[in-house]
Amino acid sequence: NDLFVRGGGRMRSLGSLTYAALVRRHPRLKGCLRASFAALKSWARAAPSSSYKPLPWGAVLLMVRFCENRGWLSTAVALIVAFKGLLRVGELLRIRASDVYFKGSEVALWLLEAKTSKDQPVRIADTGVIWALRRLLASLPRGSLLFEIPYYRLRAQFKTPLQQIGLLPHAYVLHSLRHGGATEAFMTGMPLDNVAHLGRWRSLTTARRYVQLGAALLGEACLSQRMLEVSETLVQRWPWQVGPAQR
C-alpha cells in the first residue's frame, strides 16, 4: 500500500518483484502473505491499462540496416519476422528451423506453443521475409532453433539500433514489433478482421488496442529529417536480400 501511495500507482512491478523474490527465497511465507497478494491483485485492477508503442515500419527497416552492418543476421531477420508475423517474443524464440514451411508466395511458421493455444500456423506473404528466412535457414541444422540467440542478447541488439536511429530505447520494447506490425497492416489496407486473424486475437476489441495509428505517426515524427528520408527510401526499396551473413 505504501508503494502504491508513494508511486502514484506506478510502482506495481517493484511490488510484484518483491513479493515474488520473498516467496522464492522463503516458500513458507506464501501462506503468510495473503494480504500482500490480494493488494497486488487489487492494484492490477485499479491501474489503467496501457499499450506498448508501435514501431513504425520505416524505423524497423532502419534498425535492420544497422543490424546488417553489425553482422547481426539473426537479429535483423527476427525484427522483420516478428513485425510481419505479429509474433510475441516468446513465440519467436521457440520457433525451430523445422517449423518453417515455404509454399509459393507465402511462408508458414508453425507455433507449437502459443499464448492462446497450441499448434498455430502463422502465414506471412512477404517476399523480403521469405528471402531472409531462406538465407538464415541455409546456415542452420534442420532441428535447431530458428533464432539461436538468447533473449537478453536479442533485447540488447534491439535497443542499440533504436538509440542509433534517434528513438528513445526506453520507449520501445520487443513487443512493440507486434503492435507496429498490426498498425502497419491496418494502415496499408488490411481489414481489421484479417489483422485479428494474423495476430491470433480472439476478439476485435483486442485487435483494436494494437492498432495505434496516431502513435505510429508520432514515432515517425520523432525521427530526424535525415533518418526519416532514409526510412522512406528503405520502405520504397523493400524487399531486399537481408545480409551480410552473421559471423
XYZ file of N, CA and C in Angstrom:
741
model
N 0.825 -1.198 0.000
C 0.000 0.000 0.000
C 0.867 1.260 0.000
N 1.995 1.191 0.729
C 2.901 2.337 0.767
C 3.489 2.600 -0.622
N 3.856 1.530 -1.329
C 4.378 1.686 -2.694
C 3.341 2.317 -3.608
N 2.087 1.883 -3.456
C 1.011 2.403 -4.297
C 0.840 3.902 -4.074
N 0.885 4.322 -2.817
C 0.684 5.739 -2.485
C 1.881 6.568 -2.940
N 3.099 6.102 -2.610
C 4.299 6.876 -2.943
C 4.531 6.946 -4.447
N 4.207 5.884 -5.139
C 4.436 5.858 -6.588
C 3.281 6.344 -7.410
N 2.209 6.742 -6.786
C 1.057 7.216 -7.538
C 0.475 6.150 -8.445
N 0.607 4.884 -8.027
C 0.072 3.780 -8.810
C 1.010 3.268 -9.880
N 2.275 3.796 -9.912
C 3.179 3.446 -10.996
C 4.299 2.490 -10.580
N 4.253 1.912 -9.378
C 5.358 1.073 -8.911
C 4.912 -0.367 -8.652
N 3.901 -0.812 -9.382
C 3.381 -2.158 -9.166
C 4.422 -3.230 -9.484
N 5.235 -3.008 -10.534
C 6.235 -4.017 -10.906
C 7.223 -4.252 -9.778
N 7.600 -3.178 -9.065
C 8.508 -3.332 -7.924
C 7.854 -4.154 -6.822
N 6.580 -3.897 -6.557
C 5.868 -4.667 -5.548
C 5.743 -6.130 -5.931
N 5.434 -6.400 -7.212
C 5.297 -7.777 -7.687
C 6.622 -8.526 -7.600
N 7.708 -7.865 -8.006
C 9.020 -8.500 -7.949
C 9.456 -8.769 -6.520
N 9.151 -7.829 -5.631
C 9.498 -8.014 -4.218
C 8.751 -9.201 -3.632
N 7.455 -9.287 -3.935
C 6.647 -10.416 -3.449
C 7.184 -11.736 -3.998
N 7.473 -11.760 -5.308
C 7.970 -12.990 -5.926
C 9.317 -13.408 -5.361
N 10.190 -12.428 -5.102
C 11.515 -12.741 -4.553
C 11.413 -13.308 -3.141
N 10.530 -12.734 -2.335
C 10.351 -13.228 -0.964
C 9.825 -14.664 -0.954
N 8.832 -14.935 -1.782
C 8.241 -16.274 -1.835
C 9.242 -17.289 -2.382
N 10.042 -16.873 -3.353
C 11.045 -17.780 -3.912
C 12.138 -18.095 -2.895
N 12.528 -17.067 -2.140
C 13.599 -17.261 -1.157
C 13.109 -18.004 0.082
N 11.873 -17.720 0.473
C 11.283 -18.349 1.664
C 9.888 -18.870 1.299
N 9.777 -20.058 0.691
C 8.483 -20.588 0.233
C 7.414 -20.641 1.312
N 7.839 -20.813 2.567
C 6.843 -20.918 3.640
C 6.103 -19.613 3.884
N 6.638 -18.502 3.350
C 5.980 -17.213 3.539
C 4.731 -17.053 2.676
N 4.590 -17.918 1.665
C 3.500 -17.741 0.712
C 2.138 -17.707 1.401
N 1.947 -18.584 2.356
C 0.668 -18.621 3.052
C 0.486 -17.489 4.041
N 1.590 -16.804 4.363
C 1.524 -15.715 5.339
C 1.377 -14.344 4.684
N 1.453 -14.299 3.353
C 1.416 -13.011 2.651
C 0.156 -12.862 1.803
N -0.929 -13.441 2.297
C -2.164 -13.388 1.522
C -2.668 -11.963 1.348
N -2.491 -11.145 2.360
C -2.941 -9.750 2.256
C -2.127 -9.003 1.200
N -0.821 -9.296 1.124
C 0.026 -8.657 0.114
C -0.378 -9.092 -1.283
N -0.653 -10.393 -1.426
C -1.065 -10.907 -2.737
C -2.395 -10.273 -3.159
N -3.329 -10.155 -2.216
C -4.631 -9.543 -2.524
C -4.459 -8.076 -2.897
N -3.525 -7.386 -2.216
C -3.279 -5.975 -2.526
C -2.717 -5.814 -3.933
N -1.825 -6.737 -4.335
C -1.262 -6.669 -5.683
C -2.340 -6.908 -6.736
N -3.261 -7.845 -6.473
C -4.348 -8.105 -7.424
C -5.265 -6.889 -7.534
N -5.552 -6.251 -6.408
C -6.389 -5.050 -6.438
C -5.688 -3.919 -7.183
N -4.370 -3.836 -6.994
C -3.568 -2.823 -7.678
C -3.651 -3.018 -9.191
N -3.579 -4.263 -9.608
C -3.644 -4.562 -11.043
C -4.985 -4.131 -11.626
N -6.051 -4.327 -10.866
C -7.376 -3.931 -11.352
C -7.524 -2.414 -11.371
N -6.871 -1.734 -10.411
C -7.003 -0.281 -10.308
C -6.137 0.452 -11.317
N -5.025 -0.168 -11.713
C -4.103 0.506 -12.633
C -4.699 0.558 -14.035
N -4.665 1.709 -14.674
C -5.201 1.797 -16.040
C -4.328 1.012 -17.005
N -4.981 0.333 -17.959
C -4.224 -0.440 -18.930
C -3.543 0.495 -19.926
N -2.379 0.125 -20.377
C -1.656 0.929 -21.351
C -1.054 0.010 -22.402
N -0.930 0.517 -23.614
C -0.399 -0.274 -24.707
C 1.042 0.128 -24.980
N 1.811 -0.838 -25.480
C 3.164 -0.527 -25.905
C 3.102 0.318 -27.173
N 4.107 1.168 -27.341
C 4.157 1.986 -28.546
C 4.453 1.107 -29.759
N 3.776 1.357 -30.863
C 4.073 0.589 -32.077
C 5.308 1.152 -32.779
N 6.188 0.276 -33.225
C 7.334 0.711 -34.011
C 6.903 0.904 -35.462
N 7.175 2.046 -36.058
C 6.844 2.231 -37.475
C 7.709 1.319 -38.356
N 7.165 0.924 -39.490
C 7.869 0.036 -40.412
C 9.181 0.658 -40.895
N 9.161 1.937 -41.169
C 10.383 2.596 -41.604
C 11.477 2.541 -40.555
N 11.107 2.690 -39.289
C 12.089 2.604 -38.208
C 12.641 1.188 -38.087
N 11.772 0.190 -38.287
C 12.228 -1.204 -38.239
C 13.272 -1.453 -39.325
N 13.040 -0.931 -40.517
C 13.986 -1.134 -41.611
C 15.306 -0.411 -41.340
N 15.250 0.736 -40.699
C 16.487 1.406 -40.277
C 17.261 0.519 -39.305
N 16.542 -0.103 -38.379
C 17.180 -0.996 -37.409
C 17.755 -2.234 -38.094
N 17.036 -2.739 -39.101
C 17.524 -3.895 -39.859
C 18.834 -3.554 -40.554
N 18.914 -2.369 -41.163
C 20.140 -1.932 -41.827
C 21.294 -1.839 -40.826
N 21.012 -1.324 -39.643
C 22.047 -1.232 -38.611
C 22.537 -2.630 -38.235
N 21.613 -3.561 -38.038
C 21.985 -4.930 -37.677
C 22.777 -5.597 -38.798
N 22.412 -5.317 -40.056
C 23.168 -5.858 -41.182
C 24.614 -5.379 -41.140
N 24.797 -4.100 -40.872
C 26.147 -3.534 -40.831
C 26.973 -4.098 -39.679
N 26.296 -4.497 -38.611
C 26.994 -5.111 -37.478
C 27.209 -6.613 -37.672
N 26.604 -7.199 -38.700
C 26.689 -8.640 -38.905
C 25.732 -9.430 -38.047
N 24.665 -8.779 -37.564
C 23.684 -9.452 -36.701
C 22.541 -9.990 -37.575
N 22.813 -11.009 -38.354
C 21.803 -11.526 -39.280
C 20.584 -12.055 -38.533
N 20.809 -12.836 -37.471
C 19.672 -13.411 -36.730
C 18.743 -12.324 -36.201
N 19.327 -11.263 -35.656
C 18.514 -10.182 -35.111
C 17.794 -9.435 -36.220
N 18.476 -9.175 -37.331
C 17.845 -8.479 -38.457
C 16.631 -9.250 -38.960
N 16.781 -10.574 -39.114
C 15.663 -11.398 -39.592
C 14.566 -11.473 -38.533
N 14.968 -11.581 -37.267
C 13.981 -11.648 -36.185
C 13.101 -10.406 -36.156
N 13.680 -9.242 -36.412
C 12.914 -7.999 -36.391
C 11.799 -8.008 -37.437
N 12.145 -8.401 -38.665
C 11.125 -8.352 -39.722
C 10.123 -9.485 -39.585
N 10.560 -10.654 -39.085
C 9.631 -11.769 -38.897
C 8.636 -11.450 -37.781
N 9.127 -10.895 -36.670
C 8.234 -10.531 -35.568
C 7.258 -9.446 -36.001
N 7.729 -8.491 -36.806
C 6.879 -7.388 -37.255
C 5.811 -7.880 -38.233
N 6.245 -8.584 -39.272
C 5.308 -9.020 -40.307
C 4.410 -10.165 -39.846
N 4.889 -10.980 -38.899
C 4.095 -12.097 -38.404
C 3.337 -11.798 -37.136
N 3.481 -10.561 -36.605
C 2.811 -10.154 -35.363
C 3.097 -11.156 -34.240
N 4.366 -11.499 -34.081
C 4.756 -12.537 -33.136
C 5.118 -11.962 -31.772
N 4.758 -12.679 -30.743
C 5.255 -12.397 -29.403
C 6.695 -12.898 -29.318
N 7.484 -12.264 -28.460
C 8.903 -12.628 -28.408
C 9.095 -14.070 -27.963
N 8.254 -14.560 -27.056
C 8.350 -15.952 -26.625
C 8.079 -16.915 -27.761
N 7.089 -16.589 -28.598
C 6.788 -17.416 -29.760
C 7.952 -17.397 -30.744
N 8.502 -16.214 -30.951
C 9.602 -16.042 -31.900
C 10.799 -16.907 -31.534
N 11.167 -16.903 -30.262
C 12.382 -17.590 -29.835
C 12.198 -19.093 -29.651
N 10.955 -19.581 -29.762
C 10.719 -21.025 -29.672
C 10.596 -21.699 -31.034
N 10.553 -20.914 -32.106
C 10.414 -21.496 -33.444
C 11.695 -22.246 -33.815
N 11.530 -23.438 -34.369
C 12.672 -24.220 -34.840
C 12.738 -24.167 -36.366
N 13.915 -24.473 -36.868
C 14.099 -24.463 -38.327
C 13.107 -25.399 -39.006
N 12.780 -26.500 -38.342
C 11.850 -27.475 -38.915
C 10.401 -27.005 -38.876
N 10.124 -25.869 -38.217
C 8.767 -25.330 -38.132
C 8.472 -24.331 -39.249
N 9.413 -24.160 -40.171
C 9.261 -23.179 -41.247
C 8.946 -23.917 -42.549
N 7.858 -23.507 -43.212
C 7.425 -24.154 -44.448
C 7.180 -23.090 -45.520
N 7.750 -23.311 -46.686
C 7.573 -22.384 -47.802
C 6.573 -22.973 -48.794
N 5.656 -22.110 -49.250
C 4.682 -22.545 -50.247
C 4.326 -21.352 -51.131
N 4.823 -21.386 -52.348
C 4.533 -20.308 -53.279
C 5.041 -18.976 -52.768
N 4.137 -18.005 -52.683
C 4.493 -16.653 -52.255
C 4.319 -16.449 -50.759
N 4.166 -17.539 -50.014
C 3.968 -17.453 -48.566
C 4.988 -18.310 -47.831
N 5.202 -17.958 -46.565
C 5.952 -18.805 -45.659
C 5.073 -19.014 -44.430
N 5.032 -20.244 -43.941
C 4.236 -20.566 -42.752
C 5.183 -20.922 -41.609
N 4.948 -20.314 -40.471
C 5.700 -20.614 -39.250
C 4.754 -21.352 -38.314
N 5.136 -22.564 -37.931
C 4.251 -23.365 -37.088
C 4.611 -23.141 -35.627
N 3.666 -22.559 -34.877
C 3.879 -22.286 -33.460
C 3.355 -23.463 -32.648
N 4.264 -24.275 -32.131
C 3.844 -25.429 -31.340
C 3.297 -25.002 -29.987
N 3.796 -23.867 -29.484
C 3.301 -23.329 -28.219
C 3.074 -21.845 -28.391
N 1.832 -21.419 -28.226
C 1.485 -20.003 -28.305
C 0.710 -19.618 -27.055
N 0.487 -18.324 -26.898
C -0.181 -17.838 -25.686
C -1.617 -18.324 -25.598
N -2.313 -18.321 -26.716
C -3.741 -18.641 -26.696
C -4.042 -20.115 -26.939
N -3.191 -20.801 -27.692
C -3.409 -22.226 -27.940
C -2.151 -22.834 -28.536
N -2.174 -24.144 -28.748
C -1.031 -24.836 -29.326
C -1.271 -25.095 -30.816
N -0.171 -25.363 -31.510
C -0.232 -25.720 -32.933
C -0.964 -24.668 -33.759
N -0.397 -23.471 -33.791
C -0.980 -22.385 -34.580
C -0.044 -22.028 -35.730
N -0.543 -22.006 -36.968
C 0.289 -21.552 -38.082
C 0.208 -20.036 -38.237
N 1.338 -19.426 -38.568
C 1.380 -18.005 -38.899
C 1.858 -17.896 -40.338
N 1.016 -17.354 -41.211
C 1.358 -17.244 -42.628
C 1.754 -15.805 -42.953
N 2.902 -15.665 -43.605
C 3.415 -14.346 -43.968
C 3.622 -14.314 -45.480
N 2.930 -13.397 -46.140
C 3.066 -13.250 -47.594
C 3.907 -12.009 -47.873
N 5.206 -12.130 -47.657
C 6.120 -11.011 -47.876
C 7.411 -11.562 -48.478
N 7.757 -11.091 -49.665
C 8.923 -11.619 -50.365
C 10.203 -11.415 -49.571
N 10.336 -10.247 -48.944
C 11.538 -9.970 -48.168
C 11.706 -10.916 -46.994
N 10.610 -11.239 -46.330
C 10.658 -12.186 -45.212
C 11.065 -13.568 -45.712
N 10.513 -13.975 -46.855
C 10.849 -15.288 -47.428
C 12.330 -15.354 -47.772
N 12.860 -14.314 -48.438
C 14.282 -14.287 -48.778
C 15.137 -14.361 -47.519
N 14.767 -13.571 -46.493
C 15.559 -13.512 -45.261
C 15.570 -14.865 -44.551
N 14.405 -15.517 -44.494
C 14.336 -16.816 -43.818
C 15.111 -17.884 -44.584
N 15.027 -17.858 -45.897
C 15.804 -18.836 -46.679
C 17.295 -18.651 -46.442
N 17.729 -17.420 -46.386
C 19.158 -17.166 -46.160
C 19.582 -17.629 -44.768
N 18.745 -17.351 -43.775
C 19.072 -17.757 -42.413
C 19.066 -19.273 -42.278
N 18.087 -19.928 -42.873
C 17.957 -21.380 -42.769
C 19.101 -22.116 -43.454
N 19.692 -21.487 -44.456
C 20.780 -22.143 -45.195
C 21.975 -22.462 -44.303
N 22.099 -21.735 -43.177
C 23.243 -21.942 -42.283
C 22.872 -22.707 -41.017
N 21.637 -23.231 -40.944
C 21.173 -23.869 -39.713
C 20.867 -25.347 -39.918
N 21.178 -26.185 -38.922
C 20.712 -27.578 -38.960
C 19.187 -27.611 -38.868
N 18.572 -28.634 -39.436
C 17.118 -28.712 -39.525
C 16.426 -28.654 -38.166
N 17.005 -29.248 -37.151
C 16.326 -29.308 -35.867
C 16.687 -28.206 -34.893
N 17.511 -27.257 -35.316
C 17.952 -26.202 -34.407
C 16.896 -25.113 -34.263
N 17.074 -24.261 -33.283
C 16.206 -23.100 -33.151
C 16.422 -22.177 -34.337
N 15.344 -21.542 -34.779
C 15.455 -20.632 -35.910
C 16.323 -19.432 -35.546
N 16.125 -18.917 -34.347
C 16.918 -17.783 -33.875
C 17.742 -18.246 -32.681
N 18.982 -18.599 -32.941
C 19.868 -19.110 -31.892
C 20.493 -17.947 -31.146
N 19.645 -17.214 -30.460
C 20.081 -16.032 -29.739
C 19.261 -15.933 -28.454
N 19.909 -15.798 -27.308
C 19.148 -15.697 -26.047
C 18.382 -14.380 -25.965
N 17.366 -14.386 -25.136
C 16.501 -13.205 -25.021
C 17.286 -11.957 -24.655
N 18.194 -12.062 -23.690
C 18.904 -10.868 -23.221
C 19.733 -10.247 -24.346
N 20.298 -11.089 -25.229
C 21.097 -10.548 -26.329
C 20.195 -9.945 -27.400
N 19.076 -10.599 -27.673
C 18.127 -10.043 -28.642
C 17.633 -8.686 -28.164
N 17.340 -8.594 -26.889
C 16.865 -7.321 -26.331
C 17.936 -6.240 -26.469
N 19.188 -6.590 -26.165
C 20.277 -5.617 -26.282
C 20.471 -5.180 -27.727
N 20.375 -6.144 -28.656
C 20.568 -5.825 -30.068
C 19.327 -5.180 -30.674
N 18.252 -5.106 -29.919
C 17.063 -4.343 -30.287
C 17.193 -2.903 -29.797
N 17.706 -2.731 -28.598
C 17.822 -1.398 -28.003
C 18.923 -0.570 -28.662
N 20.033 -1.216 -29.032
C 21.170 -0.477 -29.594
C 20.808 0.275 -30.865
N 20.221 -0.373 -31.876
C 19.860 0.388 -33.081
C 18.774 1.428 -32.844
N 17.899 1.206 -31.871
C 16.899 2.216 -31.540
C 17.571 3.536 -31.200
N 18.585 3.440 -30.352
C 19.309 4.642 -29.948
C 20.057 5.249 -31.129
N 20.625 4.394 -31.975
C 21.418 4.875 -33.098
C 20.572 5.633 -34.128
N 19.311 5.253 -34.276
C 18.474 5.934 -35.271
C 17.739 7.134 -34.667
N 17.936 7.356 -33.367
C 17.392 8.551 -32.747
C 16.105 8.383 -31.974
N 15.669 7.130 -31.742
C 14.482 6.882 -30.916
C 14.917 6.542 -29.500
N 14.060 6.830 -28.532
C 14.395 6.571 -27.133
C 14.293 5.080 -26.841
N 15.388 4.438 -26.414
C 15.351 2.988 -26.178
C 14.325 2.565 -25.134
N 14.115 3.413 -24.107
C 13.181 3.021 -23.055
C 11.719 3.159 -23.498
N 11.484 3.785 -24.633
C 10.111 3.999 -25.098
C 9.558 2.800 -25.862
N 10.442 1.872 -26.262
C 10.014 0.723 -27.059
C 10.557 -0.573 -26.470
N 9.789 -1.620 -26.635
C 10.191 -2.963 -26.200
C 10.011 -3.906 -27.389
N 10.473 -5.139 -27.250
C 10.343 -6.088 -28.343
C 8.881 -6.296 -28.747
N 7.972 -6.181 -27.784
C 6.549 -6.341 -28.095
C 6.030 -5.202 -28.977
N 6.792 -4.105 -29.062
C 6.407 -3.003 -29.940
C 6.406 -3.429 -31.405
N 7.150 -4.492 -31.725
C 7.133 -5.015 -33.093
C 5.760 -5.581 -33.431
N 5.154 -6.276 -32.474
C 3.811 -6.843 -32.678
C 2.781 -5.730 -32.832
N 2.886 -4.711 -31.997
C 1.980 -3.555 -32.120
C 2.203 -2.841 -33.450
N 3.486 -2.665 -33.804
C 3.789 -1.976 -35.055
C 3.306 -2.741 -36.274
N 3.466 -4.067 -36.243
C 3.019 -4.881 -37.363
C 1.518 -4.810 -37.561
N 0.770 -4.841 -36.469
C -0.691 -4.743 -36.560
C -1.109 -3.381 -37.100
N -0.453 -2.338 -36.614
C -0.778 -0.984 -37.063
C -0.448 -0.800 -38.536
N 0.725 -1.271 -38.967
C 1.135 -1.142 -40.359
C 0.196 -1.917 -41.287
N -0.184 -3.116 -40.873
C -1.089 -3.918 -41.698
C -2.411 -3.191 -41.907
N -2.948 -2.600 -40.842
C -4.217 -1.879 -40.949
C -4.051 -0.614 -41.789
N -2.925 0.085 -41.627
C -2.684 1.323 -42.371
C -2.546 1.058 -43.869
N -2.080 -0.122 -44.226
C -1.879 -0.435 -45.647
C -3.091 -1.136 -46.259
N -4.228 -1.134 -45.546
C -5.467 -1.590 -46.153
C -5.990 -2.935 -45.709
N -5.316 -3.630 -44.783
C -5.820 -4.919 -44.326
C -7.028 -4.708 -43.417
N -8.148 -5.368 -43.680
C -9.317 -5.242 -42.798
C -8.987 -5.685 -41.372
N -9.665 -5.095 -40.410
C -9.394 -5.400 -39.011
C -9.607 -6.881 -38.714
N -10.586 -7.510 -39.356
C -10.821 -8.942 -39.163
C -9.568 -9.738 -39.537
N -8.939 -9.362 -40.646
C -7.743 -10.067 -41.094
C -6.560 -9.793 -40.175
N -6.486 -8.557 -39.663
C -5.430 -8.225 -38.701
C -5.572 -9.089 -37.454
N -6.813 -9.225 -36.976
C -7.066 -10.055 -35.797
C -6.702 -11.508 -36.063
N -6.986 -11.996 -37.263
C -6.645 -13.378 -37.609
C -5.132 -13.570 -37.646
N -4.410 -12.618 -38.255
C -2.959 -12.715 -38.330
C -2.328 -12.651 -36.941
N -2.878 -11.784 -36.082
C -2.342 -11.653 -34.731
C -2.839 -12.698 -33.753
N -3.778 -13.551 -34.227
C -4.317 -14.639 -33.423
C -5.044 -14.116 -32.185
N -5.765 -13.008 -32.372
C -6.601 -12.466 -31.315
C -8.019 -12.987 -31.476
N -8.631 -13.331 -30.377
C -9.969 -13.913 -30.428
C -11.060 -12.860 -30.567
N -10.741 -11.615 -30.277
C -11.762 -10.572 -30.369
C -11.212 -9.364 -31.118
N -12.123 -8.660 -31.788
C -11.724 -7.444 -32.492
C -11.370 -6.339 -31.512
N -11.925 -6.401 -30.316
C -11.612 -5.394 -29.308
C -10.126 -5.410 -28.980
N -9.576 -6.613 -28.828
C -8.145 -6.728 -28.554
C -7.331 -6.234 -29.732
N -7.737 -6.596 -30.937
C -7.016 -6.162 -32.133
C -7.006 -4.641 -32.240
N -8.126 -4.005 -31.883
C -8.203 -2.538 -31.969
C -7.206 -1.877 -31.022
N -6.931 -2.497 -29.882
C -5.969 -1.918 -28.945
C -4.554 -1.935 -29.518
N -4.287 -2.861 -30.416
C -2.960 -2.962 -31.016
C -2.794 -1.991 -32.189
N -3.873 -1.623 -32.816
C -3.809 -0.702 -33.951
C -3.800 0.729 -33.412
N -2.646 1.375 -33.489
C -2.472 2.719 -32.928
C -1.897 3.633 -34.009
N -2.768 4.164 -34.830
C -2.338 4.970 -35.960
C -1.613 6.237 -35.515
N -2.178 6.915 -34.534
C -1.572 8.162 -34.068
C -0.198 7.945 -33.464
N -0.061 6.882 -32.663
C 1.228 6.605 -32.021
C 2.294 6.250 -33.054
N 1.889 5.545 -34.114
C 2.844 5.178 -35.172
C 3.333 6.424 -35.902
N 2.417 7.339 -36.217
C 2.805 8.572 -36.895
C 3.671 9.439 -35.995
N 3.377 9.421 -34.693
C 4.190 10.177 -33.749
C 5.604 9.602 -33.666
N 5.699 8.265 -33.745
C 7.011 7.635 -33.734
C 7.844 8.067 -34.926
N 7.221 8.171 -36.100
C 7.931 8.645 -37.283
C 8.359 10.096 -37.110
N 7.516 10.891 -36.460
C 7.833 12.303 -36.256
C 9.031 12.494 -35.325
N 9.328 11.481 -34.506
C 10.467 11.572 -33.585
C 11.801 11.340 -34.293
N 11.754 10.834 -35.534
C 12.983 10.640 -36.297
C 13.467 11.986 -36.843
N 14.784 12.122 -36.960
C 15.334 13.324 -37.573
C 14.949 13.364 -39.045
N 15.064 14.533 -39.650
C 14.698 14.663 -41.061
C 15.523 13.725 -41.929
N 16.810 13.606 -41.616
C 17.682 12.724 -42.395
C 17.256 11.270 -42.243
N 17.005 10.835 -40.999
C 16.593 9.458 -40.760
C 15.233 9.171 -41.381
N 14.354 10.162 -41.356
C 13.030 9.977 -41.948
C 13.154 9.775 -43.455
N 14.018 10.542 -44.092
C 14.225 10.397 -45.533
C 14.815 9.033 -45.877
N 15.781 8.581 -45.058
C 16.381 7.265 -45.290
C 15.344 6.169 -45.098
N 14.512 6.298 -44.051
C 13.495 5.275 -43.786
C 12.486 5.201 -44.927
N 12.113 6.350 -45.477
C 11.172 6.357 -46.598
C 11.785 5.678 -47.826
N 13.085 5.896 -48.032
C 13.778 5.235 -49.139
C 13.808 3.725 -48.945
N 14.073 3.297 -47.713
C 14.120 1.863 -47.421
C 12.760 1.209 -47.611
N 11.702 1.894 -47.200
C 10.342 1.361 -47.384
C 10.050 1.175 -48.869
N 10.463 2.140 -49.684
C 10.236 2.043 -51.122
C 11.061 0.920 -51.754
N 12.267 0.676 -51.211
C 13.162 -0.335 -51.775
C 12.819 -1.746 -51.329
N 12.079 -1.894 -50.230
C 11.749 -3.226 -49.723
C 10.901 -3.974 -50.756
N 11.171 -5.263 -51.028
C 12.076 -6.162 -50.298
C 13.501 -6.169 -50.859
N 14.436 -6.546 -49.989
C 15.808 -6.768 -50.413
C 16.363 -7.995 -49.704
N 17.511 -8.465 -50.135
C 18.163 -9.615 -49.514
C 18.842 -9.154 -48.227
N 18.299 -9.563 -47.089
C 18.878 -9.174 -45.807
C 20.231 -9.851 -45.618
N 21.228 -9.086 -45.236
C 22.591 -9.617 -45.035
C 23.461 -8.477 -44.581
N 24.753 -8.650 -44.409
C 25.516 -9.863 -44.704
C 25.332 -10.927 -43.656
N 25.837 -12.135 -43.959
C 25.700 -13.244 -43.022
C 26.451 -12.950 -41.744
N 25.871 -13.412 -40.614
C 26.471 -13.192 -39.307
C 27.713 -14.076 -39.136
N 28.745 -13.485 -38.553
C 29.994 -14.215 -38.296
C 29.969 -14.837 -36.909
